[in-house]
């Protein structure tokens, strides 16, 4: 019994100390005043009793977030970029996952491995690889000029287009794998039954295959959407000065402006936006785990 | 399952070309003679030579390696414990909070995790350096380890552990002699995942690092901001090669392991 308590306590307290408590500190700092000091903030909260605690709550950093339109524009544009790139990833990932499930059994584990391998390769390097492809004298423009499709180089690097390409590219494995997992489990005789009952192949696809892969689609979309929303590396390397994403705003607020209280407020609001999709995602995972058993 | 149509073949080809062409171009052009990264001027290993002369990169690589080894080992121990608690420990007070804390870091934006850990380290007065990066990396990668390990634990037959206990094993011995050998491939895969996550992390390391301990991703990021350079191409190629060899070895090892188990089952059955 003693051993069991220790076994539970060690990871429990580790996560409490290094995951939960830091969030409470972020919340506390977001209510502080900015100061020219090290660390650059002055705490305004002190615990005496509950009533003085409530009266000390000072939301000026949050009010600031609503006053300067940089912030809400950044939130909106992050939501838009994350949403559209999730749809694009789905449009590219679904046919690939479907084709993998159609492949002969003996190829499948190799194909799986080929999808997973880029995920293990450095994220930073994979984003960096696109800088050489998308720049004005990059490979894409060289190819298009050579093929005679365009006569002057296109400006793609440092625009939102490059950010979309970067997100779709880096998160594609996260979309393919859960969809492939549900398609792989699907019973092929259901399709035969649908076709025997007079469905066309395309009809059977929409009426049987897509609904049966629903859980995979949902899991894949969340796995792309949630991290894409707070993305920092992709907009800062591939995006331009006009690319507004909240992860980048938070970074600049913290490292360039050294405004820790505002950066913390930005983080708290981002977390509030993410709580709903994160909870939906966990529920979907639980449903799937229960259905799998 | 289904027939492979021409549409499937095209989507597979295009999909995998999209996944691999950028990496391939990067690798090929790391062997380019010219300083201009997009113009081919002949084969050369010049940039690899210059990379080995670059003391700043070598120092950063050493720091990164130390952080990755310590944090992935710690994360594997803690993550395996967490997985065991989630799958085997049954009900205990605060279980919902615990499973929430295990799964939430998987999808938490790195900027938030990084910022919160930095404020925490400053709050408790810990000097920023290698130790703080190790603590930060351990925390987020232990969650990945516990997901990998718990998916293996769920499929593992619990009655084997119970048999060991009935035969007089202590709970710890039952874990060491029965459970651990069975989940070993997943534990190893978890360690490898934690190792590459740590090797790769830019955002959390940037927040939690001190002035004296720059990791490789931080170094690469500040160099890359100025544009594409042949030296970074060479460095990327080395990293890609290490990861690829590691993953292929690991998958061959686990495959042989699985085959070995299958063989054992067959011989046992034949013996009956």
Coordinates of C-alpha atoms in Angstrom, one line a residue:
Chain A
X1 CA 0.0 0.0 0.0
X2 CA 2.9 2.3 0.9
X3 CA 4.6 1.5 -2.4
X4 CA 1.4 2.3 -4.4
X5 CA 1.2 5.7 -2.7
X6 CA 4.8 6.5 -3.6
X7 CA 4.2 5.3 -7.1
X8 CA 1.3 7.7 -7.5
X9 CA 2.8 10.5 -5.6
X10 CA 6.1 10.9 -7.6
X11 CA 4.7 11.6 -11.1
X12 CA 1.7 13.4 -9.5
X13 CA 3.7 15.9 -7.6
X14 CA 6.2 16.4 -10.5
X15 CA 3.3 17.4 -12.8
X16 CA 1.7 19.5 -10.0
X17 CA 5.0 21.4 -9.4
X18 CA 6.1 21.8 -13.0
X19 CA 2.8 22.0 -14.9
X20 CA 0.0 23.2 -12.8
X21 CA 1.8 25.6 -10.4
X22 CA 3.5 27.4 -13.3
X23 CA 0.1 28.2 -14.8
X24 CA -1.1 29.7 -11.6
X25 CA 2.1 31.9 -11.6
X26 CA 1.3 33.0 -15.1
X27 CA -2.1 34.0 -14.0
X28 CA -0.7 35.9 -11.1
X29 CA 1.9 37.7 -13.2
X30 CA -0.8 38.6 -15.7
X31 CA -2.4 40.7 -13.0
X32 CA 0.9 42.5 -12.1
X33 CA 2.2 45.8 -13.1
X34 CA 5.1 46.2 -15.6
X35 CA 8.2 47.6 -14.1
X36 CA 11.8 48.4 -15.1
X37 CA 13.4 45.9 -12.9
X38 CA 14.7 42.3 -12.9
X39 CA 12.3 40.4 -13.1
X40 CA 10.4 43.2 -14.9
X41 CA 7.1 43.1 -13.0
X42 CA 5.8 44.2 -9.6
X43 CA 3.3 41.8 -8.0
X44 CA 0.1 43.5 -7.0
X45 CA -1.4 40.5 -5.3
X46 CA -0.9 39.6 -1.7
X47 CA -2.8 37.1 0.3
X48 CA -4.3 38.5 3.5
X49 CA -7.9 37.5 3.4
X50 CA -10.3 36.7 0.7
X51 CA -12.0 40.1 0.5
X52 CA -8.8 42.2 0.2
X53 CA -7.6 39.6 -2.3
X54 CA -10.6 40.2 -4.5
X55 CA -10.3 44.0 -4.2
X56 CA -6.7 43.7 -5.3
X57 CA -7.5 41.9 -8.5
X58 CA -6.3 44.2 -11.3
X59 CA -7.3 43.4 -14.8
X60 CA -5.6 46.3 -16.5
X61 CA -3.4 44.1 -18.7
X62 CA -6.5 42.3 -20.0
X63 CA -8.2 45.7 -20.6
X64 CA -5.1 46.7 -22.5
X65 CA -5.5 43.6 -24.7
X66 CA -9.0 44.8 -25.8
X67 CA -7.9 48.3 -26.4
X68 CA -4.9 47.8 -28.7
X69 CA -6.3 46.1 -31.8
X70 CA -3.0 44.3 -32.4
X71 CA -4.1 41.6 -30.0
X72 CA -7.6 40.7 -31.1
X73 CA -6.5 40.9 -34.7
X74 CA -3.7 38.4 -33.9
X75 CA -6.2 36.1 -32.2
X76 CA -8.6 36.3 -35.1
X77 CA -6.0 35.8 -37.7
X78 CA -4.4 32.8 -35.8
X79 CA -7.9 31.2 -35.6
X80 CA -8.4 31.8 -39.3
X81 CA -4.9 30.5 -40.3
X82 CA -5.3 27.4 -38.0
X83 CA -8.8 26.7 -39.3
X84 CA -8.0 27.0 -43.0
X85 CA -4.8 25.1 -42.8
X86 CA -6.6 22.3 -40.9
X87 CA -9.1 22.0 -43.8
X88 CA -6.2 21.9 -46.3
X89 CA -4.4 19.3 -44.3
X90 CA -7.5 17.2 -44.2
X91 CA -8.0 17.6 -48.0
X92 CA -4.5 16.4 -48.6
X93 CA -4.2 13.9 -45.8
X94 CA -7.4 12.0 -46.4
X95 CA -6.7 10.7 -49.9
X96 CA -3.2 9.7 -48.7
X97 CA -4.6 7.8 -45.7
X98 CA -7.3 6.2 -47.9
X99 CA -4.7 5.1 -50.5
X100 CA -2.6 3.6 -47.7
X101 CA -5.5 1.6 -46.5
X102 CA -6.1 0.3 -50.0
X103 CA -2.5 -0.9 -50.4
X104 CA -1.6 -4.6 -50.1
X105 CA -1.0 -5.7 -46.5
X106 CA 2.7 -6.1 -46.9
X107 CA 3.4 -2.5 -47.9
X108 CA 1.4 -0.9 -45.2
X109 CA 3.9 -1.1 -42.3
X110 CA 6.6 0.5 -44.6
X111 CA 4.2 3.2 -45.7
X112 CA 3.3 3.9 -42.0
X113 CA 7.0 4.2 -41.2
X114 CA 7.4 6.6 -44.1
X115 CA 4.7 8.8 -42.7
X116 CA 6.1 8.7 -39.2
X117 CA 9.7 9.4 -40.2
X118 CA 9.4 13.1 -41.0
X119 CA 7.7 13.5 -37.6
X120 CA 10.9 12.4 -35.9
X121 CA 13.0 14.6 -38.0
X122 CA 13.6 18.1 -36.5
X123 CA 10.6 20.4 -36.8
X124 CA 12.9 23.4 -37.1
X125 CA 14.8 21.8 -40.0
X126 CA 11.7 20.9 -41.9
X127 CA 10.4 24.4 -41.7
X128 CA 13.8 25.7 -42.7
X129 CA 13.9 23.5 -45.7
X130 CA 10.9 25.5 -47.1
X131 CA 12.8 28.7 -46.9
X132 CA 15.1 27.6 -49.7
X133 CA 12.2 26.4 -51.8
X134 CA 9.9 29.4 -51.5
X135 CA 12.3 32.3 -51.7
X136 CA 12.4 34.6 -54.8
X137 CA 15.4 32.7 -56.3
X138 CA 14.3 29.5 -54.7
X139 CA 13.6 26.1 -56.2
X140 CA 9.9 26.6 -56.8
X141 CA 10.4 29.8 -58.7
X142 CA 13.3 28.3 -60.6
X143 CA 11.1 25.4 -61.6
X144 CA 8.1 27.5 -62.6
X145 CA 10.3 29.9 -64.6
X146 CA 12.0 27.0 -66.4
X147 CA 8.6 25.4 -67.2
X148 CA 7.5 28.7 -68.6
X149 CA 4.4 28.9 -66.3
X150 CA 5.5 32.3 -64.9
X151 CA 7.7 35.0 -66.3
X152 CA 8.6 36.9 -63.1
X153 CA 9.4 35.2 -59.8
X154 CA 6.5 34.9 -57.4
X155 CA 6.8 36.3 -53.9
X156 CA 5.8 33.5 -51.6
X157 CA 8.3 33.5 -48.7
X158 CA 7.4 36.0 -45.9
X159 CA 3.7 35.9 -46.8
X160 CA 0.7 34.1 -45.3
X161 CA 0.8 31.6 -48.2
X162 CA 4.1 30.4 -47.0
X163 CA 2.7 30.0 -43.5
X164 CA -0.2 27.9 -44.8
X165 CA 2.3 25.7 -46.8
X166 CA 4.5 25.3 -43.7
X167 CA 1.6 24.3 -41.4
X168 CA 0.1 21.8 -43.9
X169 CA 3.6 20.3 -44.5
X170 CA 4.7 19.9 -40.8
X171 CA 1.3 18.7 -39.5
X172 CA 0.4 16.4 -42.4
X173 CA 1.5 13.2 -40.5
X174 CA -0.7 14.1 -37.6
X175 CA -3.7 14.1 -40.0
X176 CA -2.8 10.9 -41.9
X177 CA -2.1 8.6 -39.0
X178 CA -5.4 8.8 -37.1
X179 CA -7.4 8.6 -40.3
X180 CA -5.4 5.7 -41.5
X181 CA -5.9 3.9 -38.2
X182 CA -9.7 4.1 -38.5
X183 CA -9.7 3.2 -42.2
X184 CA -7.4 0.2 -41.5
X185 CA -9.9 -1.2 -39.0
X186 CA -12.9 -0.8 -41.3
X187 CA -14.6 -3.9 -42.6
X188 CA -14.3 -3.9 -46.4
X189 CA -17.4 -6.2 -46.7
X190 CA -19.5 -3.1 -45.8
X191 CA -18.5 -1.5 -49.0
X192 CA -19.3 -4.6 -51.0
X193 CA -22.7 -4.7 -49.3
X194 CA -23.3 -1.0 -50.2
X195 CA -22.4 -1.7 -53.8
X196 CA -24.5 -4.8 -54.0
X197 CA -27.4 -2.8 -52.7
X198 CA -27.0 -0.4 -55.7
X199 CA -24.7 2.3 -54.4
X200 CA -22.1 3.7 -56.8
X201 CA -18.5 3.5 -55.7
X202 CA -18.5 7.3 -54.9
X203 CA -21.8 7.0 -53.1
X204 CA -20.5 4.1 -51.0
X205 CA -17.5 6.2 -50.2
X206 CA -19.6 9.1 -48.9
X207 CA -22.2 7.0 -47.2
X208 CA -20.0 4.3 -45.6
X209 CA -16.3 5.1 -45.6
X210 CA -16.4 8.7 -44.5
X211 CA -18.9 8.2 -41.6
X212 CA -16.9 5.2 -40.4
X213 CA -13.7 7.2 -40.3
X214 CA -15.3 10.1 -38.4
X215 CA -13.3 9.6 -35.2
X216 CA -10.0 9.6 -37.1
X217 CA -11.0 12.8 -39.0
X218 CA -11.9 14.5 -35.7
X219 CA -8.7 13.4 -33.9
X220 CA -6.6 14.5 -36.9
X221 CA -8.3 17.9 -37.1
X222 CA -7.7 18.6 -33.4
X223 CA -4.1 17.4 -33.6
X224 CA -3.5 20.0 -36.4
X225 CA -5.7 22.8 -35.2
X226 CA -4.7 23.1 -31.5
X227 CA -0.9 23.3 -32.0
X228 CA -1.2 25.4 -35.2
X229 CA -3.2 28.0 -33.2
X230 CA -0.2 28.8 -30.9
X231 CA 2.5 28.2 -33.6
X232 CA 5.6 30.3 -33.3
X233 CA 8.4 28.8 -35.5
X234 CA 6.4 28.7 -38.7
X235 CA 5.1 32.3 -38.8
X236 CA 8.4 33.7 -37.7
X237 CA 10.5 31.9 -40.3
X238 CA 8.1 31.6 -43.2
X239 CA 5.7 34.5 -42.5
X240 CA 6.3 38.2 -43.1
X241 CA 6.2 41.2 -40.9
X242 CA 2.4 41.4 -41.7
X243 CA 1.7 37.8 -40.6
X244 CA -0.1 38.1 -37.3
X245 CA -0.2 35.0 -35.2
X246 CA -0.6 35.0 -31.4
X247 CA 2.3 32.8 -30.6
X248 CA 4.6 35.3 -32.4
X249 CA 3.0 38.2 -30.6
X250 CA 3.5 36.5 -27.2
X251 CA 7.1 35.8 -28.1
X252 CA 7.8 39.4 -29.1
X253 CA 6.0 40.8 -26.2
X254 CA 8.2 38.8 -23.9
X255 CA 11.6 38.8 -25.6
X256 CA 11.6 42.2 -27.5
X257 CA 9.3 44.4 -25.4
X258 CA 10.1 42.6 -22.1
X259 CA 6.5 43.2 -21.0
X260 CA 6.0 40.0 -18.9
X261 CA 2.6 40.9 -17.5
X262 CA 1.1 41.5 -20.9
X263 CA 2.8 38.4 -22.3
X264 CA 1.2 36.4 -19.5
X265 CA -2.2 37.9 -20.1
X266 CA -1.9 36.9 -23.8
X267 CA -1.0 33.4 -22.7
X268 CA -4.0 33.2 -20.3
X269 CA -6.5 34.3 -23.0
X270 CA -4.9 31.9 -25.5
X271 CA -5.4 29.1 -23.0
X272 CA -9.0 30.1 -22.5
X273 CA -9.6 29.9 -26.2
X274 CA -7.9 26.5 -26.3
X275 CA -9.7 24.9 -23.4
X276 CA -12.8 24.0 -25.4
X277 CA -11.0 22.3 -28.3
X278 CA -8.7 20.5 -25.9
X279 CA -11.6 19.1 -23.9
X280 CA -13.5 18.1 -27.1
X281 CA -10.3 16.3 -28.2
X282 CA -9.9 14.4 -25.0
X283 CA -13.5 13.3 -25.1
X284 CA -13.1 12.1 -28.7
X285 CA -10.0 10.1 -27.6
X286 CA -11.9 8.6 -24.7
X287 CA -14.8 7.6 -26.9
X288 CA -12.4 6.0 -29.3
X289 CA -10.5 4.1 -26.5
X290 CA -13.8 2.8 -25.2
X291 CA -15.0 1.8 -28.7
X292 CA -11.7 0.1 -29.3
X293 CA -12.0 -2.2 -26.3
Chain B
X1 CA -9.2 -4.0 -48.0
X2 CA -10.1 -2.2 -51.2
X3 CA -8.8 -2.0 -54.7
X4 CA -5.9 0.3 -55.5
X5 CA -7.2 2.7 -58.2
X6 CA -5.2 5.1 -60.3
X7 CA -6.5 7.9 -58.0
X8 CA -5.0 6.2 -55.0
X9 CA -1.6 5.7 -56.7
X10 CA -1.5 9.4 -57.7
X11 CA -2.4 10.6 -54.2
X12 CA 0.2 8.3 -52.6
X13 CA 2.9 9.5 -55.0
X14 CA 2.0 13.2 -54.6
X15 CA 1.6 12.9 -50.8
X16 CA 5.0 11.3 -50.3
X17 CA 6.7 13.6 -52.7
X18 CA 5.3 16.5 -50.7
X19 CA 6.6 15.0 -47.5
X20 CA 10.1 14.0 -48.8
X21 CA 11.1 16.5 -51.6
X22 CA 11.9 19.4 -49.2
X23 CA 14.2 17.2 -47.1
X24 CA 15.8 15.6 -50.1
X25 CA 16.6 19.0 -51.6
X26 CA 18.1 20.1 -48.3
X27 CA 20.3 17.1 -48.1
X28 CA 21.5 17.3 -51.8
X29 CA 22.3 21.0 -51.5
X30 CA 24.3 20.5 -48.4
X31 CA 26.9 18.9 -50.7
X32 CA 26.9 22.0 -52.9
X33 CA 30.3 23.7 -53.6
X34 CA 28.8 27.2 -54.0
X35 CA 27.9 29.6 -51.2
X36 CA 24.7 30.4 -53.1
X37 CA 22.4 27.8 -51.8
X38 CA 20.0 27.6 -54.7
X39 CA 22.6 27.2 -57.5
X40 CA 24.4 23.9 -58.0
X41 CA 28.1 24.3 -58.5
X42 CA 29.5 20.8 -58.1
X43 CA 29.9 18.3 -55.3
X44 CA 31.9 19.2 -52.2
X45 CA 32.0 18.4 -48.5
X46 CA 33.4 21.8 -47.8
X47 CA 30.5 22.9 -45.5
X48 CA 30.9 19.9 -43.3
X49 CA 34.5 20.8 -42.8
X50 CA 33.6 24.3 -41.9
X51 CA 31.0 23.1 -39.5
X52 CA 33.5 21.0 -37.6
X53 CA 35.7 24.2 -37.2
X54 CA 32.8 26.2 -35.8
X55 CA 33.3 26.0 -32.0
X56 CA 30.0 27.7 -31.2
X57 CA 28.0 25.0 -33.0
X58 CA 30.1 22.3 -31.4
X59 CA 29.5 23.7 -27.9
X60 CA 25.8 24.0 -28.5
X61 CA 25.6 20.5 -29.8
X62 CA 27.3 19.2 -26.6
X63 CA 24.8 21.1 -24.4
X64 CA 21.9 19.8 -26.5
X65 CA 23.2 16.2 -26.2
X66 CA 23.6 16.5 -22.4
X67 CA 20.1 17.9 -22.0
X68 CA 18.6 15.3 -24.2
X69 CA 20.2 12.3 -22.5
X70 CA 19.3 13.5 -19.0
X71 CA 15.8 14.7 -19.7
X72 CA 14.8 11.7 -21.8
X73 CA 16.0 9.3 -19.2
X74 CA 14.2 11.1 -16.4
X75 CA 11.1 11.4 -18.6
X76 CA 11.1 7.7 -19.3
X77 CA 11.2 6.8 -15.6
X78 CA 8.5 9.3 -14.7
X79 CA 6.4 8.7 -17.8
X80 CA 6.4 4.9 -17.2
X81 CA 5.4 5.5 -13.6
X82 CA 2.6 7.8 -14.8
X83 CA 1.4 5.2 -17.4
X84 CA 1.4 2.5 -14.8
X85 CA -0.6 4.6 -12.4
X86 CA -3.2 5.5 -15.1
X87 CA -3.7 1.9 -16.3
X88 CA -3.1 -0.2 -13.2
X89 CA -3.6 1.9 -10.0
X90 CA -7.3 2.0 -10.1
X91 CA -9.2 4.8 -8.4
X92 CA -7.5 7.3 -6.1
X93 CA -8.3 10.9 -5.1
X94 CA -7.5 13.4 -7.8
X95 CA -7.3 10.8 -10.6
X96 CA -9.1 13.1 -13.1
X97 CA -6.7 15.9 -12.4
X98 CA -3.8 13.5 -12.9
X99 CA -5.0 12.2 -16.2
X100 CA -5.7 15.8 -17.3
X101 CA -2.2 16.8 -16.4
X102 CA -0.7 13.9 -18.3
X103 CA -2.7 14.6 -21.5
X104 CA -2.8 18.4 -21.6
X105 CA 0.9 19.0 -22.2
X106 CA 0.6 17.0 -25.4
X107 CA -1.4 19.7 -27.2
X108 CA -0.4 22.7 -25.1
X109 CA 1.2 25.5 -27.3
X110 CA 4.9 25.6 -26.6
X111 CA 4.9 29.3 -26.0
X112 CA 2.6 28.9 -23.0
X113 CA 4.5 26.0 -21.5
X114 CA 7.8 27.9 -21.9
X115 CA 6.5 31.1 -20.5
X116 CA 4.9 29.4 -17.5
X117 CA 8.0 27.4 -16.6
X118 CA 10.3 30.4 -16.9
X119 CA 8.1 32.4 -14.5
X120 CA 8.0 29.4 -12.2
X121 CA 11.9 29.1 -12.2
X122 CA 12.2 32.8 -11.5
X123 CA 9.6 32.5 -8.8
X124 CA 11.5 29.8 -6.9
X125 CA 14.8 31.5 -7.5
X126 CA 16.4 28.8 -9.6
X127 CA 19.3 30.0 -11.8
X128 CA 18.6 29.4 -15.5
X129 CA 20.9 27.0 -17.3
X130 CA 21.2 23.3 -18.2
X131 CA 19.3 22.2 -15.1
X132 CA 16.2 24.3 -15.9
X133 CA 16.1 23.1 -19.5
X134 CA 16.3 19.5 -18.3
X135 CA 13.5 20.0 -15.9
X136 CA 11.3 21.7 -18.6
X137 CA 12.0 19.0 -21.2
X138 CA 11.4 16.2 -18.7
X139 CA 8.0 17.6 -17.9
X140 CA 6.6 17.8 -21.4
X141 CA 8.3 14.7 -22.8
X142 CA 7.2 12.4 -19.8
X143 CA 3.7 12.9 -21.1
X144 CA 4.6 11.6 -24.5
X145 CA 6.4 8.6 -22.9
X146 CA 3.3 7.8 -20.7
X147 CA 1.0 7.8 -23.8
X148 CA 3.3 5.4 -25.6
X149 CA 3.8 3.1 -22.6
X150 CA 0.1 3.1 -21.5
X151 CA -1.0 2.0 -25.0
X152 CA 1.2 -1.0 -24.6
X153 CA 0.2 -1.6 -20.9
X154 CA -3.5 -1.7 -21.9
X155 CA -3.0 -4.6 -24.3
X156 CA -0.8 -6.5 -21.8
X157 CA -2.5 -9.4 -20.0
X158 CA -2.8 -8.5 -16.4
X159 CA -3.2 -12.1 -15.2
X160 CA 0.5 -12.7 -15.8
X161 CA 1.3 -10.1 -13.1
X162 CA -1.3 -11.6 -10.8
X163 CA 0.2 -15.1 -11.4
X164 CA 3.7 -13.7 -10.4
X165 CA 2.2 -12.2 -7.2
X166 CA 0.4 -15.5 -6.4
X167 CA 3.7 -17.4 -6.8
X168 CA 5.2 -15.2 -4.1
X169 CA 6.8 -12.3 -6.0
X170 CA 6.9 -8.9 -4.3
X171 CA 5.0 -6.3 -6.3
X172 CA 8.3 -4.7 -7.3
X173 CA 9.7 -8.0 -8.5
X174 CA 6.6 -8.8 -10.4
X175 CA 7.0 -5.5 -12.2
X176 CA 10.7 -6.0 -12.8
X177 CA 10.5 -9.6 -13.9
X178 CA 7.1 -9.8 -15.7
X179 CA 5.8 -6.4 -16.6
X180 CA 8.9 -4.6 -17.6
X181 CA 10.3 -7.1 -20.1
X182 CA 6.8 -7.1 -21.8
X183 CA 6.5 -3.3 -22.1
X184 CA 10.3 -2.8 -22.8
X185 CA 9.8 -2.0 -26.6
X186 CA 7.3 0.7 -25.7
X187 CA 9.6 2.1 -22.9
X188 CA 12.4 2.2 -25.4
X189 CA 10.3 3.8 -28.1
X190 CA 9.2 6.4 -25.4
X191 CA 12.8 7.1 -24.5
X192 CA 13.6 7.6 -28.2
X193 CA 10.7 9.9 -28.6
X194 CA 11.6 11.9 -25.5
X195 CA 15.2 12.2 -26.8
X196 CA 14.3 13.5 -30.2
X197 CA 11.7 15.9 -28.7
X198 CA 14.4 17.4 -26.5
X199 CA 16.9 17.5 -29.4
X200 CA 14.4 19.4 -31.5
X201 CA 12.9 21.8 -29.0
X202 CA 13.4 25.5 -29.7
X203 CA 10.6 27.4 -28.0
X204 CA 10.7 25.9 -24.5
X205 CA 14.5 25.9 -24.4
X206 CA 14.6 29.6 -25.5
X207 CA 12.4 30.5 -22.5
X208 CA 14.1 28.3 -19.9
X209 CA 17.8 28.7 -20.9
X210 CA 20.3 31.0 -19.3
X211 CA 23.0 33.0 -21.1
X212 CA 25.7 30.3 -20.7
X213 CA 23.8 27.4 -22.1
X214 CA 22.7 27.8 -25.7
X215 CA 21.2 24.7 -27.4
X216 CA 21.6 23.7 -31.0
X217 CA 18.0 24.6 -32.0
X218 CA 18.5 28.1 -30.5
X219 CA 21.7 28.5 -32.4
X220 CA 20.2 27.2 -35.7
X221 CA 17.1 29.5 -35.2
X222 CA 19.2 32.6 -34.8
X223 CA 21.4 31.7 -37.8
X224 CA 18.4 30.8 -40.0
X225 CA 16.6 34.0 -39.3
X226 CA 19.2 35.7 -41.5
X227 CA 18.5 33.4 -44.3
X228 CA 19.4 30.0 -45.8
X229 CA 23.1 29.0 -45.3
X230 CA 25.1 26.0 -46.6
X231 CA 26.5 25.4 -43.2
X232 CA 23.0 25.0 -41.7
X233 CA 22.2 22.6 -44.6
X234 CA 25.1 20.5 -43.6
X235 CA 24.2 20.5 -40.0
X236 CA 20.6 19.6 -40.8
X237 CA 21.8 16.7 -43.0
X238 CA 23.8 15.3 -40.1
X239 CA 20.9 15.6 -37.7
X240 CA 18.5 13.9 -40.3
X241 CA 21.0 11.1 -40.8
X242 CA 21.3 10.4 -37.0
X243 CA 17.5 10.4 -36.5
X244 CA 16.9 8.2 -39.6
X245 CA 19.5 5.6 -38.6
X246 CA 18.2 5.6 -35.0
X247 CA 14.6 5.1 -36.0
X248 CA 15.3 2.4 -38.5
X249 CA 17.5 0.5 -36.0
X250 CA 14.8 0.9 -33.3
X251 CA 12.1 -0.4 -35.6
X252 CA 14.2 -3.4 -36.7
X253 CA 15.0 -4.1 -33.0
X254 CA 11.3 -4.1 -32.0
X255 CA 10.3 -6.1 -35.0
X256 CA 12.9 -8.8 -34.2
X257 CA 11.7 -8.7 -30.6
X258 CA 8.1 -9.2 -31.8
X259 CA 9.2 -12.1 -34.0
X260 CA 11.1 -13.6 -31.1
X261 CA 8.0 -13.5 -28.9
X262 CA 6.0 -15.2 -31.7
X263 CA 8.6 -17.9 -31.9
X264 CA 8.4 -18.4 -28.2
X265 CA 4.7 -18.9 -28.3
X266 CA 5.0 -21.4 -31.0
X267 CA 7.6 -23.5 -29.2
X268 CA 5.6 -23.4 -26.0
X269 CA 2.5 -24.6 -27.8
X270 CA 4.4 -27.3 -29.5
X271 CA 5.8 -28.4 -26.2
X272 CA 2.3 -28.9 -24.7

